[in-house]
Amino acid sequence: MFANLPDSVLQMSMIFLSVVIEALPFVLLGCLISGALQVFLTPERVRRLLPKNKLASILVGCVLGFFFPSCECGIVPIINRFITKGVPIPTAFAFMLTAPIVNPIVLFSTYIAFGNSTKFALLRVGGAFFVAIIVGSWLAYFYQGSVLKKGRLPLAASNSQVPADLTLTEEATTKSEPIPAVALMGSTSTELTGSSTVVKSMGSMPQPQRKNLLVQVNHVLHHSLDEFFDTGRYLIIGALIASAMQTYLPTAALLTLGSSKLLAILVMLVLAFVMSLCSEADAFIGASLMSLFGTAPVVAFLVLGPMVDIKNLLMMNRYFSGKFILALVALIVLCVTGYAWVV
């Protein structure tokens, strides 16, 4: 059946499957983390844990990725959940830009890919911090527009702490008079005269503060499943576009354009966007291109790839406004280009 298909279609199919298989576990992990944040993280905890100073909060977001490793394939649902839970937007995006780079797995793979050298690992971390601080400061002090799409406003504290099915299923309400105290203290159901409401035993009512661990885990899985199917379609579309571009875009011709430093950096930025590699594996590709392009373009490739590629751009489009995404990507590209130019 496949023998009659063109070689280009077979190549595109293989690239598509490799991108999906490589990214899917990290998307699932990101959705699980997002579900856990939905259940366990409250705006009160956010306000208590994060510094009040904006710049200090951005720096906390930058280093957070080292302790909570996340791949760029699954980082977008986590950032959306952070924002809806009250995490400051500059802090959330500082985490988004650095977490796929500063986590120990990526640092180790970069160290191994470049012949057990710390040079490129440090340059990569430095670039991630530079871009994240610039973008975070822009969001904190200059950007005035909307980040989330309409209808995706941050949740109020009262709406984010208790899942819907943990609220009382039968509320004691009366239109004409308050509920007698005896009805509240009884050990069995008591019908109120003149009202159709049945007040159940208060002793048997589930309290949000005493939720069973199994119930919490059930809600984590429920939210994670919804997030996974909601986000997974954008992964599939992004992988399809990336595989088509890798197959039909003349990447071999792009490799011949590295005649000047600036042009070589731009070519590597395009390759990073098109190839849409996971940050755990892209260092090996970057190392193989060192002889063609040199240090600066490869650093640009290593820094931009985990921040902006086809698949996570489509995922961002699921949650964030189009104007914000364009401004964000433009600023990231400008910062990465400038950083790579001076290294």
mmCIF file of C-alpha atoms in Angstrom:
data_model
loop_
_atom_site.group_PDB
_atom_site.id
_atom_site.type_symbol
_atom_site.label_atom_id
_atom_site.label_comp_id
_atom_site.label_asym_id
_atom_site.label_seq_id
_atom_site.Cartn_x
_atom_site.Cartn_y
_atom_site.Cartn_z
ATOM 1 C CA MET A 1 0.000 0.000 0.000
ATOM 2 C CA PHE A 2 2.824 2.390 0.861
ATOM 3 C CA ALA A 3 4.974 1.351 -2.101
ATOM 4 C CA ASN A 4 3.042 3.615 -4.462
ATOM 5 C CA LEU A 5 3.389 6.721 -2.279
ATOM 6 C CA PRO A 6 6.018 9.309 -3.234
ATOM 7 C CA ASP A 7 9.195 9.284 -1.189
ATOM 8 C CA SER A 8 8.491 12.808 0.016
ATOM 9 C CA VAL A 9 5.171 11.728 1.536
ATOM 10 C CA LEU A 10 6.840 8.811 3.319
ATOM 11 C CA GLN A 11 9.565 11.119 4.616
ATOM 12 C CA MET A 12 6.975 13.615 5.808
ATOM 13 C CA SER A 13 5.053 10.828 7.577
ATOM 14 C CA MET A 14 8.181 9.629 9.374
ATOM 15 C CA ILE A 15 9.052 13.154 10.523
ATOM 16 C CA PHE A 16 5.458 13.716 11.649
ATOM 17 C CA LEU A 17 5.423 10.524 13.726
ATOM 18 C CA SER A 18 8.822 11.261 15.238
ATOM 19 C CA VAL A 19 7.742 14.764 16.303
ATOM 20 C CA VAL A 20 4.478 13.485 17.827
ATOM 21 C CA ILE A 21 6.105 10.530 19.603
ATOM 22 C CA GLU A 22 8.863 12.753 20.930
ATOM 23 C CA ALA A 23 6.522 15.498 22.141
ATOM 24 C CA LEU A 24 3.501 13.540 23.384
ATOM 25 C CA PRO A 25 4.944 12.398 26.750
ATOM 26 C CA PHE A 26 5.955 15.962 27.594
ATOM 27 C CA VAL A 27 2.551 17.339 26.607
ATOM 28 C CA LEU A 28 0.949 14.727 28.868
ATOM 29 C CA LEU A 29 3.303 15.650 31.714
ATOM 30 C CA GLY A 30 2.511 19.335 31.214
ATOM 31 C CA CYS A 31 -1.215 18.622 31.334
ATOM 32 C CA LEU A 32 -0.805 16.576 34.526
ATOM 33 C CA ILE A 33 1.077 19.473 36.132
ATOM 34 C CA SER A 34 -1.642 21.836 34.911
ATOM 35 C CA GLY A 35 -4.300 19.631 36.502
ATOM 36 C CA ALA A 36 -2.392 19.565 39.790
ATOM 37 C CA LEU A 37 -2.102 23.353 39.745
ATOM 38 C CA GLN A 38 -5.834 23.638 39.127
ATOM 39 C CA VAL A 39 -6.624 21.578 42.232
ATOM 40 C CA PHE A 40 -3.864 22.483 44.681
ATOM 41 C CA LEU A 41 -2.697 26.001 43.772
ATOM 42 C CA THR A 42 -4.766 28.871 45.115
ATOM 43 C CA PRO A 43 -4.336 32.618 44.519
ATOM 44 C CA GLU A 44 -3.700 33.052 48.254
ATOM 45 C CA ARG A 45 -0.713 30.723 48.096
ATOM 46 C CA VAL A 46 0.613 32.546 45.043
ATOM 47 C CA ARG A 47 0.412 35.918 46.755
ATOM 48 C CA ARG A 48 2.048 34.508 49.872
ATOM 49 C CA LEU A 49 4.970 32.772 48.130
ATOM 50 C CA LEU A 50 5.961 35.249 45.412
ATOM 51 C CA PRO A 51 7.921 38.451 46.141
ATOM 52 C CA LYS A 52 6.026 41.708 45.877
ATOM 53 C CA ASN A 53 8.813 43.354 43.875
ATOM 54 C CA LYS A 54 8.222 42.850 40.140
ATOM 55 C CA LEU A 55 11.855 42.297 39.180
ATOM 56 C CA ALA A 56 12.406 39.858 42.046
ATOM 57 C CA SER A 57 9.265 37.988 40.986
ATOM 58 C CA ILE A 58 10.611 37.730 37.415
ATOM 59 C CA LEU A 59 13.896 36.310 38.716
ATOM 60 C CA VAL A 60 11.970 33.727 40.744
ATOM 61 C CA GLY A 61 10.178 32.689 37.548
ATOM 62 C CA CYS A 62 13.539 32.334 35.794
ATOM 63 C CA VAL A 63 15.049 29.937 38.332
ATOM 64 C CA LEU A 64 11.838 28.005 38.989
ATOM 65 C CA GLY A 65 12.396 25.865 35.884
ATOM 66 C CA PHE A 66 15.506 24.299 37.404
ATOM 67 C CA PHE A 67 13.421 22.790 40.210
ATOM 68 C CA PHE A 68 10.325 22.034 38.092
ATOM 69 C CA PRO A 69 11.641 20.669 34.774
ATOM 70 C CA SER A 70 9.269 21.197 31.839
ATOM 71 C CA CYS A 71 9.660 20.684 28.109
ATOM 72 C CA GLU A 72 8.440 23.387 25.744
ATOM 73 C CA CYS A 73 6.010 20.827 24.320
ATOM 74 C CA GLY A 74 3.898 20.971 27.485
ATOM 75 C CA ILE A 75 4.789 24.341 28.996
ATOM 76 C CA VAL A 76 1.912 26.376 27.511
ATOM 77 C CA PRO A 77 -0.925 24.689 29.482
ATOM 78 C CA ILE A 78 1.115 25.190 32.662
ATOM 79 C CA ILE A 79 1.548 28.910 31.943
ATOM 80 C CA ASN A 80 -2.141 29.326 31.215
ATOM 81 C CA ARG A 81 -2.961 27.679 34.534
ATOM 82 C CA PHE A 82 -0.418 29.851 36.356
ATOM 83 C CA ILE A 83 -2.025 33.011 34.989
ATOM 84 C CA THR A 84 -5.589 31.914 35.757
ATOM 85 C CA LYS A 85 -4.481 31.128 39.309
ATOM 86 C CA GLY A 86 -3.123 34.618 39.886
ATOM 87 C CA VAL A 87 0.589 34.219 39.157
ATOM 88 C CA PRO A 88 1.845 37.580 37.809
ATOM 89 C CA ILE A 89 2.070 37.500 34.022
ATOM 90 C CA PRO A 90 5.757 38.578 33.903
ATOM 91 C CA THR A 91 6.672 35.774 36.313
ATOM 92 C CA ALA A 92 4.689 33.184 34.342
ATOM 93 C CA PHE A 93 6.330 34.082 31.028
ATOM 94 C CA ALA A 94 9.792 34.219 32.600
ATOM 95 C CA PHE A 95 9.166 30.633 33.678
ATOM 96 C CA MET A 96 7.881 29.700 30.211
ATOM 97 C CA LEU A 97 11.007 31.005 28.483
ATOM 98 C CA THR A 98 13.570 29.515 30.862
ATOM 99 C CA ALA A 99 12.065 26.230 32.105
ATOM 100 C CA PRO A 100 12.699 24.242 28.877
ATOM 101 C CA ILE A 101 16.366 25.351 28.936
ATOM 102 C CA VAL A 102 17.553 25.557 32.546
ATOM 103 C CA ASN A 103 16.174 22.208 33.679
ATOM 104 C CA PRO A 104 18.877 19.638 34.560
ATOM 105 C CA ILE A 105 17.975 17.190 31.772
ATOM 106 C CA VAL A 106 18.514 19.782 29.032
ATOM 107 C CA LEU A 107 21.696 21.093 30.632
ATOM 108 C CA PHE A 108 23.140 17.581 30.795
ATOM 109 C CA SER A 109 22.173 16.758 27.187
ATOM 110 C CA THR A 110 23.770 20.030 26.007
ATOM 111 C CA TYR A 111 26.916 19.220 27.981
ATOM 112 C CA ILE A 112 27.147 15.758 26.373
ATOM 113 C CA ALA A 113 26.288 16.947 22.837
ATOM 114 C CA PHE A 114 29.200 19.393 22.744
ATOM 115 C CA GLY A 115 31.858 16.943 23.861
ATOM 116 C CA ASN A 116 31.514 17.260 27.633
ATOM 117 C CA SER A 117 31.987 21.021 27.432
ATOM 118 C CA THR A 118 30.161 23.447 29.716
ATOM 119 C CA LYS A 119 30.609 26.372 27.303
ATOM 120 C CA PHE A 120 27.416 25.929 25.297
ATOM 121 C CA ALA A 121 25.378 24.893 28.336
ATOM 122 C CA LEU A 122 26.341 28.138 30.076
ATOM 123 C CA LEU A 123 25.783 30.221 26.939
ATOM 124 C CA ARG A 124 22.366 28.634 26.575
ATOM 125 C CA VAL A 125 21.388 29.369 30.177
ATOM 126 C CA GLY A 126 22.713 32.928 29.868
ATOM 127 C CA GLY A 127 20.636 33.493 26.742
ATOM 128 C CA ALA A 128 17.512 32.104 28.397
ATOM 129 C CA PHE A 129 17.916 34.414 31.411
ATOM 130 C CA PHE A 130 18.666 37.412 29.204
ATOM 131 C CA VAL A 131 15.559 36.924 27.066
ATOM 132 C CA ALA A 132 13.321 36.069 30.030
ATOM 133 C CA ILE A 133 14.352 39.161 32.015
ATOM 134 C CA ILE A 134 13.857 41.441 29.001
ATOM 135 C CA VAL A 135 10.443 39.944 28.180
ATOM 136 C CA GLY A 136 9.380 39.901 31.835
ATOM 137 C CA SER A 137 10.371 43.544 32.290
ATOM 138 C CA TRP A 138 8.493 44.479 29.112
ATOM 139 C CA LEU A 139 5.370 42.774 30.444
ATOM 140 C CA ALA A 140 5.773 44.285 33.917
ATOM 141 C CA TYR A 141 6.501 47.888 33.010
ATOM 142 C CA PHE A 142 5.512 48.588 29.395
ATOM 143 C CA TYR A 143 2.917 46.223 27.904
ATOM 144 C CA GLN A 144 -0.630 47.435 28.492
ATOM 145 C CA GLY A 145 -2.658 45.157 26.226
ATOM 146 C CA SER A 146 -4.493 41.917 26.889
ATOM 147 C CA VAL A 147 -2.538 38.671 27.188
ATOM 148 C CA LEU A 148 -5.284 36.077 27.421
ATOM 149 C CA LYS A 149 -7.969 35.683 24.816
ATOM 150 C CA LYS A 150 -11.382 37.117 25.641
ATOM 151 C CA GLY A 151 -13.277 34.828 27.978
ATOM 152 C CA ARG A 152 -10.053 33.489 29.561
ATOM 153 C CA LEU A 153 -9.761 35.911 32.451
ATOM 154 C CA PRO A 154 -7.870 34.915 35.602
ATOM 155 C CA LEU A 155 -10.076 33.022 38.025
ATOM 156 C CA ALA A 156 -11.221 34.677 41.211
ATOM 157 C CA ALA A 157 -10.036 33.082 44.397
ATOM 158 C CA SER A 158 -13.517 31.956 45.300
ATOM 159 C CA ASN A 159 -13.934 30.099 42.043
ATOM 160 C CA SER A 160 -10.563 28.399 41.913
ATOM 161 C CA GLN A 161 -10.299 26.621 45.227
ATOM 162 C CA VAL A 162 -13.179 24.194 45.167
ATOM 163 C CA PRO A 163 -13.996 21.953 42.187
ATOM 164 C CA ALA A 164 -17.590 22.113 41.061
ATOM 165 C CA ASP A 165 -18.657 18.654 42.223
ATOM 166 C CA LEU A 166 -17.163 19.183 45.686
ATOM 167 C CA THR A 167 -19.693 21.893 46.476
ATOM 168 C CA LEU A 168 -22.775 20.941 48.435
ATOM 169 C CA THR A 169 -25.220 19.232 46.149
ATOM 170 C CA GLU A 170 -28.234 20.195 48.153
ATOM 171 C CA GLU A 171 -28.194 23.704 49.592
ATOM 172 C CA ALA A 172 -30.498 24.732 52.402
ATOM 173 C CA THR A 173 -32.377 27.713 51.054
ATOM 174 C CA THR A 174 -35.688 29.275 51.933
ATOM 175 C CA LYS A 175 -37.433 32.229 50.439
ATOM 176 C CA SER A 176 -39.602 33.242 53.364
ATOM 177 C CA GLU A 177 -37.719 32.610 56.627
ATOM 178 C CA PRO A 178 -34.321 31.418 57.896
ATOM 179 C CA ILE A 179 -33.671 27.751 58.603
ATOM 180 C CA PRO A 180 -34.440 26.760 62.199
ATOM 181 C CA ALA A 181 -31.397 25.840 64.273
ATOM 182 C CA VAL A 182 -32.862 22.437 65.052
ATOM 183 C CA ALA A 183 -32.845 21.585 61.353
ATOM 184 C CA LEU A 184 -29.144 22.325 61.162
ATOM 185 C CA MET A 185 -28.303 20.208 64.202
ATOM 186 C CA GLY A 186 -30.349 17.147 63.450
ATOM 187 C CA SER A 187 -28.705 13.840 62.601
ATOM 188 C CA THR A 188 -31.204 12.950 59.912
ATOM 189 C CA SER A 189 -32.880 14.749 57.019
ATOM 190 C CA THR A 190 -35.528 17.205 58.163
ATOM 191 C CA GLU A 191 -38.213 18.583 55.931
ATOM 192 C CA LEU A 192 -38.902 22.264 56.342
ATOM 193 C CA THR A 193 -42.595 23.183 56.545
ATOM 194 C CA GLY A 194 -43.667 25.345 53.641
ATOM 195 C CA SER A 195 -40.492 24.636 51.665
ATOM 196 C CA SER A 196 -39.516 21.960 49.192
ATOM 197 C CA THR A 197 -35.909 22.025 50.320
ATOM 198 C CA VAL A 198 -34.564 19.056 52.257
ATOM 199 C CA VAL A 199 -31.736 19.865 54.652
ATOM 200 C CA LYS A 200 -29.394 16.948 55.135
ATOM 201 C CA SER A 201 -27.275 16.194 58.146
ATOM 202 C CA MET A 202 -24.491 18.724 58.471
ATOM 203 C CA GLY A 203 -22.316 16.075 60.036
ATOM 204 C CA SER A 204 -22.391 13.988 56.854
ATOM 205 C CA MET A 205 -21.783 16.862 54.425
ATOM 206 C CA PRO A 206 -18.378 16.813 52.691
ATOM 207 C CA GLN A 207 -16.314 19.858 53.657
ATOM 208 C CA PRO A 208 -13.907 21.350 51.062
ATOM 209 C CA GLN A 209 -11.215 21.665 53.753
ATOM 210 C CA ARG A 210 -11.333 17.912 54.445
ATOM 211 C CA LYS A 211 -11.274 16.588 50.901
ATOM 212 C CA ASN A 212 -10.123 13.033 50.529
ATOM 213 C CA LEU A 213 -6.797 12.582 48.732
ATOM 214 C CA LEU A 214 -8.422 10.198 46.261
ATOM 215 C CA VAL A 215 -11.013 12.833 45.391
ATOM 216 C CA GLN A 216 -8.243 15.376 44.795
ATOM 217 C CA VAL A 217 -6.343 12.943 42.567
ATOM 218 C CA ASN A 218 -9.558 12.279 40.643
ATOM 219 C CA HIS A 219 -9.941 16.004 39.970
ATOM 220 C CA VAL A 220 -6.300 16.307 38.914
ATOM 221 C CA LEU A 221 -6.822 13.526 36.366
ATOM 222 C CA HIS A 222 -10.119 15.018 35.220
ATOM 223 C CA HIS A 223 -8.607 18.444 34.538
ATOM 224 C CA SER A 224 -5.496 16.865 32.979
ATOM 225 C CA LEU A 225 -7.577 14.790 30.573
ATOM 226 C CA ASP A 226 -9.584 17.814 29.456
ATOM 227 C CA GLU A 227 -6.378 19.824 29.005
ATOM 228 C CA PHE A 228 -4.667 17.001 27.102
ATOM 229 C CA PHE A 229 -7.405 16.616 24.483
ATOM 230 C CA ASP A 230 -7.787 20.380 24.268
ATOM 231 C CA THR A 231 -4.060 20.946 23.700
ATOM 232 C CA GLY A 232 -3.202 17.734 21.859
ATOM 233 C CA ARG A 233 -4.943 18.771 18.656
ATOM 234 C CA TYR A 234 -2.624 21.761 18.373
ATOM 235 C CA LEU A 235 0.356 19.445 18.801
ATOM 236 C CA ILE A 236 -0.909 17.280 15.923
ATOM 237 C CA ILE A 237 -1.486 20.277 13.650
ATOM 238 C CA GLY A 238 1.880 21.781 14.579
ATOM 239 C CA ALA A 239 3.699 18.485 13.976
ATOM 240 C CA LEU A 240 2.000 18.161 10.579
ATOM 241 C CA ILE A 241 3.050 21.666 9.531
ATOM 242 C CA ALA A 242 6.586 21.161 10.854
ATOM 243 C CA SER A 243 6.997 17.856 9.017
ATOM 244 C CA ALA A 244 5.688 19.371 5.770
ATOM 245 C CA MET A 245 8.072 22.317 6.038
ATOM 246 C CA GLN A 246 11.032 20.056 6.798
ATOM 247 C CA THR A 247 10.178 17.912 3.789
ATOM 248 C CA TYR A 248 9.346 20.518 1.183
ATOM 249 C CA LEU A 249 11.250 23.602 2.372
ATOM 250 C CA PRO A 250 14.721 23.598 0.768
ATOM 251 C CA THR A 251 16.649 23.459 4.049
ATOM 252 C CA ALA A 252 19.791 22.404 2.175
ATOM 253 C CA ALA A 253 19.699 25.754 0.390
ATOM 254 C CA LEU A 254 19.380 27.537 3.730
ATOM 255 C CA LEU A 255 22.608 25.934 4.915
ATOM 256 C CA THR A 256 24.493 27.666 2.103
ATOM 257 C CA LEU A 257 23.363 31.124 3.264
ATOM 258 C CA GLY A 258 25.662 31.331 6.255
ATOM 259 C CA SER A 259 28.129 33.626 4.517
ATOM 260 C CA SER A 260 27.808 36.435 7.106
ATOM 261 C CA LYS A 261 27.328 36.259 10.862
ATOM 262 C CA LEU A 262 23.940 38.003 10.907
ATOM 263 C CA LEU A 263 22.611 35.969 8.000
ATOM 264 C CA ALA A 264 23.824 32.746 9.601
ATOM 265 C CA ILE A 265 22.036 33.656 12.841
ATOM 266 C CA LEU A 266 18.790 34.333 10.968
ATOM 267 C CA VAL A 267 19.084 31.043 9.076
ATOM 268 C CA MET A 268 19.513 29.138 12.336
ATOM 269 C CA LEU A 269 16.519 30.917 13.846
ATOM 270 C CA VAL A 270 14.422 29.745 10.905
ATOM 271 C CA LEU A 271 15.733 26.194 11.296
ATOM 272 C CA ALA A 272 14.960 26.203 15.020
ATOM 273 C CA PHE A 273 11.383 27.322 14.317
ATOM 274 C CA VAL A 274 10.817 24.883 11.455
ATOM 275 C CA MET A 275 12.423 21.778 12.955
ATOM 276 C CA SER A 276 10.425 22.135 16.217
ATOM 277 C CA LEU A 277 12.739 19.858 18.185
ATOM 278 C CA CYS A 278 12.357 19.131 21.889
ATOM 279 C CA SER A 279 14.944 20.886 24.012
ATOM 280 C CA GLU A 280 16.241 17.532 25.285
ATOM 281 C CA ALA A 281 17.392 16.607 21.767
ATOM 282 C CA ASP A 282 18.113 19.817 19.838
ATOM 283 C CA ALA A 283 21.650 20.214 21.236
ATOM 284 C CA PHE A 284 22.818 17.228 19.191
ATOM 285 C CA ILE A 285 21.498 18.837 16.006
ATOM 286 C CA GLY A 286 23.120 22.130 16.950
ATOM 287 C CA ALA A 287 26.454 20.402 17.576
ATOM 288 C CA SER A 288 26.338 18.815 14.125
ATOM 289 C CA LEU A 289 25.962 22.281 12.542
ATOM 290 C CA MET A 290 28.898 23.864 14.367
ATOM 291 C CA SER A 291 31.333 23.330 11.481
ATOM 292 C CA LEU A 292 28.972 25.070 9.039
ATOM 293 C CA PHE A 293 27.870 28.070 11.087
ATOM 294 C CA GLY A 294 30.068 28.624 14.124
ATOM 295 C CA THR A 295 29.306 29.534 17.715
ATOM 296 C CA ALA A 296 26.911 32.508 17.474
ATOM 297 C CA PRO A 297 24.349 30.950 15.080
ATOM 298 C CA VAL A 298 24.330 27.675 17.022
ATOM 299 C CA VAL A 299 23.711 29.567 20.283
ATOM 300 C CA ALA A 300 20.785 31.343 18.593
ATOM 301 C CA PHE A 301 19.451 27.926 17.519
ATOM 302 C CA LEU A 302 19.744 26.529 21.061
ATOM 303 C CA VAL A 303 18.085 29.530 22.731
ATOM 304 C CA LEU A 304 15.197 30.210 20.341
ATOM 305 C CA GLY A 305 14.116 26.612 19.673
ATOM 306 C CA PRO A 306 12.702 25.916 23.161
ATOM 307 C CA MET A 307 11.014 29.328 23.256
ATOM 308 C CA VAL A 308 9.263 29.524 19.885
ATOM 309 C CA ASP A 309 8.517 26.754 17.411
ATOM 310 C CA ILE A 310 5.568 25.716 15.282
ATOM 311 C CA LYS A 311 3.863 23.398 17.739
ATOM 312 C CA ASN A 312 4.035 25.584 20.842
ATOM 313 C CA LEU A 313 3.094 28.647 18.766
ATOM 314 C CA LEU A 314 -0.180 26.927 17.887
ATOM 315 C CA MET A 315 -0.665 25.987 21.541
ATOM 316 C CA MET A 316 -0.095 29.613 22.545
ATOM 317 C CA ASN A 317 -2.743 30.621 20.020
ATOM 318 C CA ARG A 318 -5.181 28.458 21.974
ATOM 319 C CA TYR A 319 -4.882 30.640 25.075
ATOM 320 C CA PHE A 320 -3.281 33.993 24.246
ATOM 321 C CA SER A 321 -4.406 36.866 22.028
ATOM 322 C CA GLY A 322 -2.958 37.114 18.523
ATOM 323 C CA LYS A 323 -1.574 40.638 18.950
ATOM 324 C CA PHE A 324 0.229 39.642 22.119
ATOM 325 C CA ILE A 325 1.743 36.540 20.487
ATOM 326 C CA LEU A 326 3.074 38.600 17.564
ATOM 327 C CA ALA A 327 4.631 41.169 19.888
ATOM 328 C CA LEU A 328 6.059 38.437 22.138
ATOM 329 C CA VAL A 329 7.629 36.464 19.277
ATOM 330 C CA ALA A 330 9.091 39.606 17.700
ATOM 331 C CA LEU A 331 10.692 40.632 21.007
ATOM 332 C CA ILE A 332 12.070 37.133 21.604
ATOM 333 C CA VAL A 333 13.603 36.968 18.113
ATOM 334 C CA LEU A 334 15.145 40.419 18.547
ATOM 335 C CA CYS A 335 16.611 39.516 21.953
ATOM 336 C CA VAL A 336 17.987 36.170 20.774
ATOM 337 C CA THR A 337 19.545 37.771 17.693
ATOM 338 C CA GLY A 338 21.215 40.462 19.788
ATOM 339 C CA TYR A 339 22.478 37.963 22.357
ATOM 340 C CA ALA A 340 23.886 35.618 19.704
ATOM 341 C CA TRP A 341 25.570 38.556 17.947
ATOM 342 C CA VAL A 342 27.614 39.507 21.008
ATOM 343 C CA VAL A 343 28.647 36.037 22.232
#
